[in-house]
XYZ file of C-alpha atoms in Angstrom:
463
model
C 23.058 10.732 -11.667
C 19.544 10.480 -9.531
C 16.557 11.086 -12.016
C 14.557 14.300 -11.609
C 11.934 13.855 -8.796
C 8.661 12.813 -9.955
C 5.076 12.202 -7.464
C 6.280 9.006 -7.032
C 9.552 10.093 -5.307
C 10.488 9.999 -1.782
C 12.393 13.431 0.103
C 14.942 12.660 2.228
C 12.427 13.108 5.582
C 9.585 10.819 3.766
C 12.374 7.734 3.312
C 13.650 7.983 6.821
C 10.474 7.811 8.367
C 9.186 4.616 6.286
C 13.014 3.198 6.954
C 11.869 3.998 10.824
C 8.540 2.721 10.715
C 9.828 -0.164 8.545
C 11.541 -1.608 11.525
C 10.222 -0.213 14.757
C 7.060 -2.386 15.241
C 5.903 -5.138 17.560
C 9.279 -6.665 17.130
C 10.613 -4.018 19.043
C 7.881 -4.235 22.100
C 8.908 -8.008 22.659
C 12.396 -7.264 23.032
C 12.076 -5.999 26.942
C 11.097 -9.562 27.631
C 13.918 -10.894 25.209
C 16.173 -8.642 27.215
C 14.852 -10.275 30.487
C 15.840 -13.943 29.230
C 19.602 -12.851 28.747
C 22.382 -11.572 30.744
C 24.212 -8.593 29.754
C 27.663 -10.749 29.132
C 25.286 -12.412 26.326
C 22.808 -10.012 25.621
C 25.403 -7.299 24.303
C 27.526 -9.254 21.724
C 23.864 -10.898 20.425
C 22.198 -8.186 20.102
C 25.389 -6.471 18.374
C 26.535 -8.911 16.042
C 23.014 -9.545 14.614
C 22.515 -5.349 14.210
C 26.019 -5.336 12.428
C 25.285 -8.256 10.317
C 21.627 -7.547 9.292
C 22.281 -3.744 8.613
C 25.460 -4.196 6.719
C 23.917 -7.155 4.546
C 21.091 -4.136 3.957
C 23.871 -2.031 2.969
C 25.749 -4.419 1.178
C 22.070 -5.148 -1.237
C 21.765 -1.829 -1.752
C 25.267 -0.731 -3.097
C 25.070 -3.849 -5.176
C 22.061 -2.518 -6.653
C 22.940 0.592 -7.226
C 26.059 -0.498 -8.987
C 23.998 -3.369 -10.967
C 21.159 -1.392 -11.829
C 21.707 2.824 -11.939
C 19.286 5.114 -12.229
C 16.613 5.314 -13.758
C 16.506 1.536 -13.926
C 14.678 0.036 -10.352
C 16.573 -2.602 -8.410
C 15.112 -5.133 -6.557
C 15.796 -8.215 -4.296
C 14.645 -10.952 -6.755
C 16.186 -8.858 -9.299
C 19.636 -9.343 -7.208
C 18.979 -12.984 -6.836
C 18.558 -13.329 -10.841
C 21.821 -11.444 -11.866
C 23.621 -13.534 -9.033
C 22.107 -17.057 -9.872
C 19.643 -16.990 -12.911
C 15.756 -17.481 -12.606
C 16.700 -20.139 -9.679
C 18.199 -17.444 -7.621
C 15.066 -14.999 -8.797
C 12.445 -18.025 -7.858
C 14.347 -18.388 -4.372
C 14.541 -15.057 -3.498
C 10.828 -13.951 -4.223
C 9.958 -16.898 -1.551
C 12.282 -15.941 0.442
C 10.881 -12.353 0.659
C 7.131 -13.813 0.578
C 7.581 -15.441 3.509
C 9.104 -12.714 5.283
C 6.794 -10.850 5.151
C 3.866 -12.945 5.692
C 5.675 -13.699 8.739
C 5.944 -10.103 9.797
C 1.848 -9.584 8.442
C 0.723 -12.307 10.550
C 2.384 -10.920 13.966
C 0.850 -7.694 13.084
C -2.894 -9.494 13.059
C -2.047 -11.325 16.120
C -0.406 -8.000 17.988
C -3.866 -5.800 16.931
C -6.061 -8.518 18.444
C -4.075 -9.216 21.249
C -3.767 -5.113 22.625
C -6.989 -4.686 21.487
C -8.464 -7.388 23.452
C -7.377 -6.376 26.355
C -8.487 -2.779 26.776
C -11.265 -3.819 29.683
C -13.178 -0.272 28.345
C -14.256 -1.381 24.723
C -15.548 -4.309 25.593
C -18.905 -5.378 26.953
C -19.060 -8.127 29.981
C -20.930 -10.768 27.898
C -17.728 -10.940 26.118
C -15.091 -11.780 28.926
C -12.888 -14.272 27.716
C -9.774 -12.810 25.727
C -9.472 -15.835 22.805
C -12.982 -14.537 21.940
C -11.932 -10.839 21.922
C -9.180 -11.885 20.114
C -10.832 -12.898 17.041
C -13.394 -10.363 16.958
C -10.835 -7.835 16.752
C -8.834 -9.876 13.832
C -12.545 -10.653 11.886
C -13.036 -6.812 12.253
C -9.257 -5.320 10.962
C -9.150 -7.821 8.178
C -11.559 -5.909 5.982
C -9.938 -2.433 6.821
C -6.291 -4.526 5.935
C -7.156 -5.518 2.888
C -8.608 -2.606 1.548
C -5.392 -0.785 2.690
C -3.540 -3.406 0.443
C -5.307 -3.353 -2.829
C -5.522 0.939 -2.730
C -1.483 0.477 -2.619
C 0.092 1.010 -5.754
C 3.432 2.936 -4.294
C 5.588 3.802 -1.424
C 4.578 7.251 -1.912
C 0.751 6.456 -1.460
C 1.529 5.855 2.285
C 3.811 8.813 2.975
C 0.538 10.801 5.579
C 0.050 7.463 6.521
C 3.116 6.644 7.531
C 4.179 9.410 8.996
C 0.831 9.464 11.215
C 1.878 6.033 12.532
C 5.426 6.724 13.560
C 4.356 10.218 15.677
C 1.930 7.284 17.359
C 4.519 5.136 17.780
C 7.230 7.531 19.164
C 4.565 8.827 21.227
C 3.588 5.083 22.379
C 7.140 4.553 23.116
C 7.252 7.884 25.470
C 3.950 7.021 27.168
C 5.587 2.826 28.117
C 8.462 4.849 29.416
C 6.732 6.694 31.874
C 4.712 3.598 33.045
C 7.854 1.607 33.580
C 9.844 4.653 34.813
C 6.912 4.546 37.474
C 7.804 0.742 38.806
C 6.313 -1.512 40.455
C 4.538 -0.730 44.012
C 5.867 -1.744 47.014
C 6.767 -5.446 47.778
C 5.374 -6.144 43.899
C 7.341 -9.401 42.588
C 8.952 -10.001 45.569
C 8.207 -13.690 45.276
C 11.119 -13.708 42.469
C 14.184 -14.422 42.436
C 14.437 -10.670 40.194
C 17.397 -12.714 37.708
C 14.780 -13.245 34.419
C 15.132 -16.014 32.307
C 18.923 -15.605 31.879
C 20.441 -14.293 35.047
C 23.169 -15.438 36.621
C 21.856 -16.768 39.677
C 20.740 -19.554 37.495
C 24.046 -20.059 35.576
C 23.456 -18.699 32.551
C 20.804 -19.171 29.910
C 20.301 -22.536 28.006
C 21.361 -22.759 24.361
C 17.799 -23.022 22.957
C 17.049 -19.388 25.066
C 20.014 -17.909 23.461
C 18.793 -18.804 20.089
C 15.266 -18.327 20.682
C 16.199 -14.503 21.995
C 18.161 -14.070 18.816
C 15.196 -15.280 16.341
C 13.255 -12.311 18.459
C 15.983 -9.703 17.835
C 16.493 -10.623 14.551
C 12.846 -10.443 13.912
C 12.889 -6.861 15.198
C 15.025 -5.704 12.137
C 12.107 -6.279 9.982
C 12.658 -3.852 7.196
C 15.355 -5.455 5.135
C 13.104 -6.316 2.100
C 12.010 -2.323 2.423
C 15.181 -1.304 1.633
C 15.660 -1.821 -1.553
C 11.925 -0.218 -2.677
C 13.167 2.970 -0.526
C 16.181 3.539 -2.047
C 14.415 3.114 -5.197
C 11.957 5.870 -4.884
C 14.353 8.353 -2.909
C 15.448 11.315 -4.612
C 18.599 11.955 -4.997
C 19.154 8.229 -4.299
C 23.147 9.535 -3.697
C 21.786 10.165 -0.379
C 20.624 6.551 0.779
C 23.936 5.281 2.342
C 24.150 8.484 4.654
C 20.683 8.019 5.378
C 20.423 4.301 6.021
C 23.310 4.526 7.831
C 21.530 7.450 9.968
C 18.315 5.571 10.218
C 19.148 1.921 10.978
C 21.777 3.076 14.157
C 18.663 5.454 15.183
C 16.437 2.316 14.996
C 19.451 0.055 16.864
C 19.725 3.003 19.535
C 16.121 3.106 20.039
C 15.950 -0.840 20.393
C 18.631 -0.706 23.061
C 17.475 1.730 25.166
C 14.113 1.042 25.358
C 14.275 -2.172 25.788
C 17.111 -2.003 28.625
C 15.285 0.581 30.571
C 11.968 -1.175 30.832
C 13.599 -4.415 31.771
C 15.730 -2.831 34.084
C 12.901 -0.619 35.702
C 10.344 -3.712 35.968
C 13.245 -5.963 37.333
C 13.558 -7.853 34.633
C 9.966 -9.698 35.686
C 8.509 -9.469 31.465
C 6.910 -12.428 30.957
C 5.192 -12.037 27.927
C 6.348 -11.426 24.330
C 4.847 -8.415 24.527
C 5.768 -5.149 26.945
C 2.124 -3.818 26.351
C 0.615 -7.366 27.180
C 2.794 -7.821 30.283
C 1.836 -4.436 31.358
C -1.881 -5.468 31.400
C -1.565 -7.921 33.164
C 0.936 -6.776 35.588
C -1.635 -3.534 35.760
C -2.230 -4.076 39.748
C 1.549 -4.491 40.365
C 2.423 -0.634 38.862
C 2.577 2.201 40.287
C 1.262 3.866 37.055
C -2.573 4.279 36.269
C -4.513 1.736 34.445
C -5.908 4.581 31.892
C -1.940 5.059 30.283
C -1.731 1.295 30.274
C -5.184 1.143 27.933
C -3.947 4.314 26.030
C -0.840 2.840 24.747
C -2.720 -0.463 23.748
C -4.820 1.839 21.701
C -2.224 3.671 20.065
C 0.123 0.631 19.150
C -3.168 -1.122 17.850
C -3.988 1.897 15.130
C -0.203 1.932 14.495
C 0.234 -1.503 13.067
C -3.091 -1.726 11.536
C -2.349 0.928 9.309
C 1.290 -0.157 8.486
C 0.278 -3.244 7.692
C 0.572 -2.132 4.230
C 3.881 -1.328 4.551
C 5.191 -4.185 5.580
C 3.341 -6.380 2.751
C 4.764 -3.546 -0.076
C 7.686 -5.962 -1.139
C 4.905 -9.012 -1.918
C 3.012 -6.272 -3.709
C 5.927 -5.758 -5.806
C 6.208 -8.882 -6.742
C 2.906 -9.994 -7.306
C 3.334 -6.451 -9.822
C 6.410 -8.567 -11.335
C 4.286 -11.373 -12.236
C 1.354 -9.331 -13.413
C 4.173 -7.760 -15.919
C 5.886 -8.622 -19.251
C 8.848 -9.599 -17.931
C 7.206 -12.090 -15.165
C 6.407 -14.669 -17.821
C 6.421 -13.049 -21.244
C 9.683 -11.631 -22.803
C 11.886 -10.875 -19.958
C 11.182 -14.403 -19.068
C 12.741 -15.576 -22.339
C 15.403 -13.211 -21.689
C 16.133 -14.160 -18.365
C 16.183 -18.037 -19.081
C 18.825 -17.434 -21.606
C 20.629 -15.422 -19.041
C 21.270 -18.763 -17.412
C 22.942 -20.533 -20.164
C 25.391 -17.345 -21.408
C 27.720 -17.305 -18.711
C 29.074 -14.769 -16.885
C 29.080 -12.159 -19.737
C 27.290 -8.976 -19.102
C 27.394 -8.156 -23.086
C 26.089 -11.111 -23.889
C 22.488 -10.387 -21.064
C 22.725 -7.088 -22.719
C 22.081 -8.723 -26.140
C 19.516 -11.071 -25.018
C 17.672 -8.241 -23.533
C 17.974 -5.771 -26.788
C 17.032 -8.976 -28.806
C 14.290 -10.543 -26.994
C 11.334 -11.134 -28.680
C 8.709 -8.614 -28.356
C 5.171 -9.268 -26.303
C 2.702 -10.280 -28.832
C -0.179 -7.795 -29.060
C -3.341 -8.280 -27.381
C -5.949 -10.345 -29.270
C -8.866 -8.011 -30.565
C -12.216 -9.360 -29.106
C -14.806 -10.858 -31.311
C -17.454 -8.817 -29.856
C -18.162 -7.009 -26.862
C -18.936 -8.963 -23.837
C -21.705 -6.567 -21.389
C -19.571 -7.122 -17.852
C -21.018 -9.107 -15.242
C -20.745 -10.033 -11.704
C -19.488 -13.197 -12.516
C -16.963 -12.036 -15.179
C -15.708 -9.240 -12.938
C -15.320 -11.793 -10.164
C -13.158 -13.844 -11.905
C -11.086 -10.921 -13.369
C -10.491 -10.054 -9.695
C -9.191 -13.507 -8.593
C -7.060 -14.483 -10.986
C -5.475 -10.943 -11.285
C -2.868 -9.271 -9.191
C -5.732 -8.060 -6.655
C -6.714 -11.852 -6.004
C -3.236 -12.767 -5.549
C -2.843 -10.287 -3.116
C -5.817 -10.782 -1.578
C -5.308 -14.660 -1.192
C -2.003 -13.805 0.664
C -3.414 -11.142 3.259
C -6.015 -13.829 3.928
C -3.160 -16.168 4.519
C -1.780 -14.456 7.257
C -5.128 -13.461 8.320
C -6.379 -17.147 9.465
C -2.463 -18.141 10.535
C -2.739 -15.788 13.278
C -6.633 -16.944 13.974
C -4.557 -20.101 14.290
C -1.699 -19.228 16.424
C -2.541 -16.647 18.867
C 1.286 -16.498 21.002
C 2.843 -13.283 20.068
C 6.317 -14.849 21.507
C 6.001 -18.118 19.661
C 5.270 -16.447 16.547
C 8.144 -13.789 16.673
C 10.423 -16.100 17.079
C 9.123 -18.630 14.360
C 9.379 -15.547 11.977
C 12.844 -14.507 12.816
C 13.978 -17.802 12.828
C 13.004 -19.094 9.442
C 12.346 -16.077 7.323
C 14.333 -13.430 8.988
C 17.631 -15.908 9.120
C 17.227 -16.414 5.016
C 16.255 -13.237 3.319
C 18.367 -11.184 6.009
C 21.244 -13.211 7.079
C 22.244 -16.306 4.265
C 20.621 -15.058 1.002
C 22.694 -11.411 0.845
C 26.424 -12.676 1.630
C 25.291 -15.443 -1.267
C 24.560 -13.097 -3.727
C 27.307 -10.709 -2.816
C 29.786 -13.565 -3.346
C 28.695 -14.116 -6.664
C 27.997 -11.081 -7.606
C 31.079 -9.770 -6.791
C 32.938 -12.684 -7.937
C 31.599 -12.105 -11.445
C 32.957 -8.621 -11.658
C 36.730 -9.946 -10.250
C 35.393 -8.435 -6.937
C 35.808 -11.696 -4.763
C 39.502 -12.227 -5.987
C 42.776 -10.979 -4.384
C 43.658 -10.322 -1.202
C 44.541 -7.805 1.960
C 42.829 -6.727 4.756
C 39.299 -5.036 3.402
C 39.192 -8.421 1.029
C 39.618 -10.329 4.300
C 37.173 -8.216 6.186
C 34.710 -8.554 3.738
C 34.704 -12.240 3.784
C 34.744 -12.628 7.213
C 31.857 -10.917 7.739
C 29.928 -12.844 4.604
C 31.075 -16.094 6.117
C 29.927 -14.664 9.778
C 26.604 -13.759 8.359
C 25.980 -16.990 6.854
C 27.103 -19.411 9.510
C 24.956 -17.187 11.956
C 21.806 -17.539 9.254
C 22.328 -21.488 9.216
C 22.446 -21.699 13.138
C 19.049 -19.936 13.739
C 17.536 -21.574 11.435
């Protein structure tokens, strides 16, 4: 039974637009030129077997969760990782979803300053060169980031939000359509050979571009560590598994056919990591006007600026976690016990009920008159400094590394591969083997391993 909706509660429309929004980003605009690199006899099973395998490990987490912890209790991914494996599996499961998403926050600064840098309009001629642009534009979002950060306390704070950005983002999507729908003019890339990276003329693509392509489509299924936090704040949550199941072959569908259409209609001549950046500079080559080209990098830049706080919401929730009782105090006790009790779920009851309780707060001496210095350091070493540390993380990364390709890839491959691809069959199989669920035999057993084993062994490779 769902608990009665309350103003922190997601409708059914509210949780499939952030389930959208939570995975239609820039990872989606580098896929034309990740489409480019592959042949369709390798580019179809890929791309298939990593949407199959991501979205049923999603699946998979959230059933587990529902199961583990019902309503009204709140599930989460580290949560997962401690009832699979103890605080280990809790400590390796809030990295793994840290740097996840620092991986995904630190594209998003380097895809805002990269659009943005190279809409000719905005910008005066004393600044020409585009690594100058570049960082102007970062410098300039980073304030507007963080504040969108810190004023996050819930899903449900970002629902206009939200919704704003994904009518920009379906309308982005519409207006790159028409561009590429327009071609190229006449005799425009004739100098190629019109194959891409991966065609056949060549005979076939290399190992390292097959696995580099995969790290970009498995960075474009970003939203795995949203899913849990959605389902969590949807009411009725009986409704997630229809829902998810709606939303994640919408997302899939959108990926395909987007991306095959614009790497079809541009002859598979993408170069770049990103469709709006080859479009730029391919701007003389189109048949389209230069004003839809500058549009669209305006659109996509307000789009992932403001769900930027989306995308950080799972570190949020666990820097919350470690701001709480339970992230050092008495649930810590409890959970450290956890590890030596077995496999009983009576016993991590017990532990629980008899944990002992937080001790009060001291009463102050005297009143101490606030000042700048005092709130300062309240800031910093609270949740709000944590948070803020991490945003500027990601912040001077991307200052670093400005290649939207490079950095896609580097995400999917060592972030996206463990929090979406090893860590879920892991903490299926023992979750499940716990509860008698991993014993015995027949053909949905079999299934089920299979695809665990497929899912892992695919998560070791790209990494």
């Amino acid at each position: 039974m769902s608990p009665a909706p309350t103003a922190r509660s997601l409708a059914p429309p509210l949780a499939l637009c952030h389930l959208l929004k939570s995975n239609i980003g820039p990872g989606m605009l580098s896929l034309p030129h990740t489409f480019s690199l592959l042949p369709n006899g390798v580019l179809v099973p890929v791309f298939l077997a990593i949407f199959l395998l991501t979205s049923l490990n999603s699946a998979l987490l959230a059933a587990l969760a529902a199961q583990a912890f019902p309503p009204p209790e709140t599930a989460t991914y580290t949560k997962l990782g401690e009832r699979a494996f103890g605080r280990g599996g809790r400590r390796l499961v809030q990295v793994s979803v840290i740097l996840q998403q620092l991986s995904v926050c630190t594209v998003y600064f380097t895809f805002i300053a990269t659009n943005l840098s190279m809409v000719d309009p905005l910008w005066p001629p004393s600044v020409a060169s585009s690594a100058a642009r570049s960082k102007i534009v970062m410098v300039l979002s980073y304030p507007l980031i963080m504040a969108g950060v810190l004023l996050t306390r819930h899903l449900t704070t970002l629902n206009v939000i939200n919704s704003v950005a994904t009518a920009m983002l379906f309308v982005s999507i519409a207006v790159i359509l028409y561009i590429t729908t327009c071609g190229l003019k006449e005799g425009a890339g004739d100098d190629d050979d019109g194959d891409g990276g991966g065609g056949s003329g060549g005979g076939g693509p290399s190992f390292v571009t097959v696995v580099t392509a995969s790290c970009a489509i498995l960075y474009s299924f970003e939203g795995i560590c949203l899913v849990l936090p959605i389902q969590n704040a949807l009411s009725p949550r009986g409704l997630f598994p229809p829902l998810y199941a709606a939303g994640i072959s919408a997302v899939a569908a959108t990926y395909f056919l987007f991306s095959y259409s614009t790497s079809a209609a541009l002859r598979d001549h993408v170069t770049s990591g990103s469709i709006t950046a080859y479009l730029t500079e391919a701007a003389d080559q189109l048949v389209a006007p230069s004003w839809a080209i500058n549009v669209v990098n305006i659109l996509l830049t307000i789009m992932v600026l403001i769900t930027y706080p989306l995308m950080f919401f799972p570190v949020i929730e666990i820097v919350d976690e470690w701001a709480s009782p339970g992230g050092g105090g008495a649930g810590g006790q409890a959970a450290g016990a956890y590890e030596t009790l077995g496999d009983s779920e009576d016993d991590w009851d017990a532990v629980v009920k008899d944990a002992p309780p937080s001790p009060p707060p001291p009463t102050p001496a005297a009143a101490v008159p606030a000042t700048l210095s005092t709130a300062a350091s309240s800031f910093f070493l609270g949740p709000n400094g944590q948070k803020w540390a991490l945003v500027t993380g990601t912040f001077l990364i991307a200052l670093l590394v400005s290649d939207t390709a490079a950095m896609i890839s580097l995400a999917g491959s060592l972030a996206g591969s463990l929090s979406a691809l090893i860590l879920p069959p892991l903490i299926a199989a023992k979750m499940m083997a716990k509860e008698g669920g991993g014993q015995g035999g027949g053909v949905r057993a079999a299934l089920r391993r299979t695809m665990l084993y497929a899912s892992l062994g695919l998560g070791l490779v790209m990494m």
